[in-house]
Amino acid sequence: MNDMSEEDAFEAYEQRPLSQQAMGVSPYLSDLNPPQREAVETLDGPVLLLAGAGTGKTKALTTRLAHLIHTRRAWPSQILAVTFTNKAAREMKNRVGGLIGGAVEGMPWLGTFHSVCVKILRRHAELVELKSSFTILDTDDQIRLIKQIIDVEGIDPKRWPPRMFASMLDRWKNRAVSPGKVPPDECGFANGRGGELYRIYHERLRTLNAVDFGDLLLHVVTILQTHPDVLADYQQRFKYVLVDEYQDTNVAQYLLLRLLAAEHRNICCVGDDDQSIYGWRGAEVENILRFEKDFPDATVIRLERNYRSTPAILAAASGLIAENKSRLGKTLWTEEPDGDPVQIRGVWDADEEARQIGDDIEAAQAKGVKLSDMAVLVRASFQMRAFEERFIHLGLPYRVIGGPRFFEREEIRDAHAYLRLVKSQDDDLSFERICNKPRRGLGDKALQTLHLTARGQSISLMRAARLMLETDELRPQARKSLRGFVEAVDRWTLAAADIPHTELAEMILDESGYTEMWKNDKSPQAGSKLDNLKELVQAMGEFENLAGYLDHVSLVMELDQDSSGDRVSLMTLHAAKGLEFPLVFLPGWEEGIFPSQRSVDEKGQEGLEEERRLAYVGLTRAMESARIFFAANRQVYGRWQNAIPSRFIDELPKQHIDIVSEPGLYGAPASNMPGLSRFDATRVEEDTYYDNPGWRRARAAKARKSAPPPLLEGKAELMTTSAPDASAYAVGERIFHQKFGYGRISAIEGNKLAVDFEKAGAKRVLESFVEKT
DNA sequence: ACGTATGCGATTTTT
DNA sequence: TCGCATACGT
């Protein structure tokens, strides 16, 4: 880490450019509005800052930090500033740095909840029976560990899935429930063995000298609760505490904050109850209410002036969120001119939705709007496919935000397992993961024997392996390859002391045969896996040493996304929180999709309100224009279903929305039909469909691709599948596909091509998705 | 040890 | 419906 001592930090600060020093006492205060300024200047005592969407929250927050340092209320190292994501922490670091000129490097306690806790836990690990070198397990490791335990305990994994237990663990840890303290009525797992399994799991982690994500918080809370001296030390250290996205905190995080801030009581929590969308992850909006109870003298400041969106968008969003019962209440306002109403558009189905949005994007682009100024925000990732297909078809550059992450890929995790095993040979989970990958003839049987010995003597698998080399319990074949493996690990361990860690990684990947394994693999993904391994070595190069790198990847699961190029963004509503775009598309506003059926089923009114907040988040991402779509038909689990427009559409204030549909699509123009947004495909007479040019067009366009939605049966002549026109391509021809790259056509069937792609292997793709090279 | 059969489930996701 | 994960057979 780039810790700087306090002295260094201040030196850097004093040596900041003269231009900044010359600007007067607090130049940064001048461009704040009154409540923002209050948020910055109310430094003493508890502060609850309710910051609506787009109200300059980050600005207030970073300025507050800068002000604390600038006025010398606190040394940078006396400020605790926590965020939820690495991205937010990074942004805060940069912005504070911009304000005070680099001294922020000396803010050692600005980071995510988890990174701050790792830091504390490494210092006091022994207080919870860990060594300070503990490793951090990610979800995947955690599941594998639980599987093992369930197996050993003789529990049927079909009736009691490991994932289910993992989520129970999660819920307990979010609430700071430690192993001995599980309420009896929550022990239902495996016929009442839930609490017992928690204890076993916890014990297993301790012997592995490992923690899971939840433990990072829970252990620190435990330490602070049971060691008054340690607690006092941190309480005195942190003169000021600042929390971002406070509405997302869970109970454990709340307890942690309350403990740490108890001495100076200078705690500032920033949040927005209307943007609380992570309840399913343990976040408790109630923490906002509890704050006012725990700190009755808290100053409550509201940021309500919005600098992002037009009045029309704000009005629509405000009208919607006003339907929620449980909220503190805020009224966003703006001085911007009115702007276009929020557009609502009904379409035939998801393909038509994608087609229209694609067309809209192209039209906007033609008018000079940058692609990077547009975003499509979906409720769930399965909705993305239609858009990706459409964008590829149109040749529209797009970027998916979120999605599968680099460090979670199989090959990367395998490489990490090798590295971790070399760093700490007793890392059983890593041993197990890669001891037979690539295949070395160490099958289930050999591993079972190792496990038996290891468990019997309470030693690690690696140590057990060494013992087995001296006995004849293993078959000669297995023993030979085990010897080879153990010797290789020893060799790498030795080498680790002499050579740079990147070279070590290359050496391991090479000598273990891991790279070779993927080179010999002819599956489509093998190529990209090899690429990823190269990228991994490159990423390692950015770190001082192996330990630093491994620690980083365990907490920062993402690689900085390539933000180059002008592209449309495609992401879930959750991923969109905190972002803004001039033009925002909101597809799939249908009952069951949004609000999601499952949320409503599982959490009732509360779930519905969270969905509504999600809709609010979506709308408030838009700066100039928001367009909501809903489809009359949607394929759910392969079946066509009629869809009803989302209740959220009804809840939008009529004077700020504009219902647009293809001419004649729904008969009369929207303005003549009060309550039109409630129209529902099932109520429209069939005749309307057949006689309606709009529908016919939509239908003809989609006829090529898939089975017809309901209500169209009996009109087969319009639904001829893949017209047998001669293909524009020939077998053997080289083509290009946006998603799969270059390839050669091996067969043609109607409008589908079988292609051998150079990178992605054999695939069947639609002719319309490829282009000649 | 590797391939096929079969069944199940299917939101949101950070660390 | 489709993709996956586990289970069984060669």
Tab-separated table of N, CA and C (backbone and C1' of nucleotides) in Angstrom, chain C:
chain	number	residue	atom	x	y	z
C	1	DT	P	-39.670	-25.863	-25.816
C	1	DT	O5'	-38.559	-24.870	-26.321
C	1	DT	C5'	-38.819	-23.467	-26.193
C	1	DT	C4'	-37.659	-22.831	-25.441
C	1	DT	C3'	-36.363	-23.631	-25.482
C	1	DT	O3'	-35.324	-22.715	-25.749
C	1	DT	C1'	-36.898	-23.124	-23.252
C	2	DC	P	-34.240	-23.213	-26.832
C	2	DC	O5'	-32.907	-22.761	-26.091
C	2	DC	C5'	-32.881	-21.556	-25.315
C	2	DC	C4'	-32.043	-21.753	-24.053
C	2	DC	C3'	-30.908	-22.771	-24.238
C	2	DC	O3'	-29.778	-22.246	-23.599
C	2	DC	C1'	-32.128	-23.302	-22.328
C	3	DG	P	-28.391	-22.278	-24.363
C	3	DG	O5'	-27.412	-21.809	-23.203
C	3	DG	C5'	-27.904	-21.015	-22.124
C	3	DG	C4'	-27.559	-21.638	-20.786
C	3	DG	C3'	-26.253	-22.442	-20.766
C	3	DG	O3'	-25.528	-22.031	-19.633
C	3	DG	C1'	-27.981	-23.723	-19.837
C	4	DC	P	-23.971	-22.290	-19.577
C	4	DC	O5'	-23.839	-23.127	-18.219
C	4	DC	C5'	-24.204	-22.546	-16.971
C	4	DC	C4'	-24.496	-23.674	-16.005
C	4	DC	C3'	-23.491	-24.814	-16.062
C	4	DC	O3'	-22.325	-24.589	-15.274
C	4	DC	C1'	-25.745	-25.625	-15.930
C	5	DA	P	-22.242	-24.781	-13.700
C	5	DA	O5'	-23.605	-25.502	-13.235
C	5	DA	C5'	-23.998	-25.539	-11.857
C	5	DA	C4'	-24.295	-26.968	-11.450
C	5	DA	C3'	-23.059	-27.787	-11.056
C	5	DA	O3'	-23.317	-28.422	-9.819
C	5	DA	C1'	-24.355	-28.964	-12.668
C	6	DT	P	-22.128	-29.155	-9.038
C	6	DT	O5'	-22.720	-30.631	-8.876
C	6	DT	C5'	-24.066	-30.818	-8.437
C	6	DT	C4'	-24.610	-32.114	-9.005
C	6	DT	C3'	-23.801	-33.363	-8.635
C	6	DT	O3'	-24.680	-34.320	-8.067
C	6	DT	C1'	-24.272	-33.336	-10.940
C	7	DA	P	-24.339	-35.861	-7.894
C	7	DA	O5'	-24.884	-36.453	-9.274
C	7	DA	C5'	-26.213	-36.932	-9.385
C	7	DA	C4'	-26.187	-38.149	-10.302
C	7	DA	C3'	-25.314	-39.311	-9.810
C	7	DA	O3'	-25.969	-40.529	-10.092
C	7	DA	C1'	-24.537	-38.587	-11.919
C	8	DC	P	-25.439	-41.902	-9.528
C	8	DC	O5'	-25.423	-42.748	-10.880
C	8	DC	C5'	-26.374	-42.479	-11.931
C	8	DC	C4'	-25.725	-42.759	-13.262
C	8	DC	C3'	-24.947	-44.087	-13.323
C	8	DC	O3'	-25.484	-44.906	-14.342
C	8	DC	C1'	-23.702	-42.316	-14.286
C	9	DG	P	-25.242	-46.489	-14.231
C	9	DG	O5'	-24.512	-46.817	-15.624
C	9	DG	C5'	-25.106	-46.412	-16.868
C	9	DG	C4'	-24.000	-46.077	-17.844
C	9	DG	C3'	-23.030	-47.235	-18.136
C	9	DG	O3'	-23.097	-47.582	-19.518
C	9	DG	C1'	-21.861	-45.191	-17.705
C	10	DT	P	-22.459	-48.938	-19.986
C	10	DT	O5'	-21.060	-48.451	-20.568
C	10	DT	C5'	-20.913	-48.077	-21.947
C	10	DT	C4'	-19.559	-47.420	-22.133
C	10	DT	C3'	-18.396	-48.404	-22.342
C	10	DT	O3'	-17.844	-48.204	-23.650
C	10	DT	C1'	-17.856	-46.703	-20.741
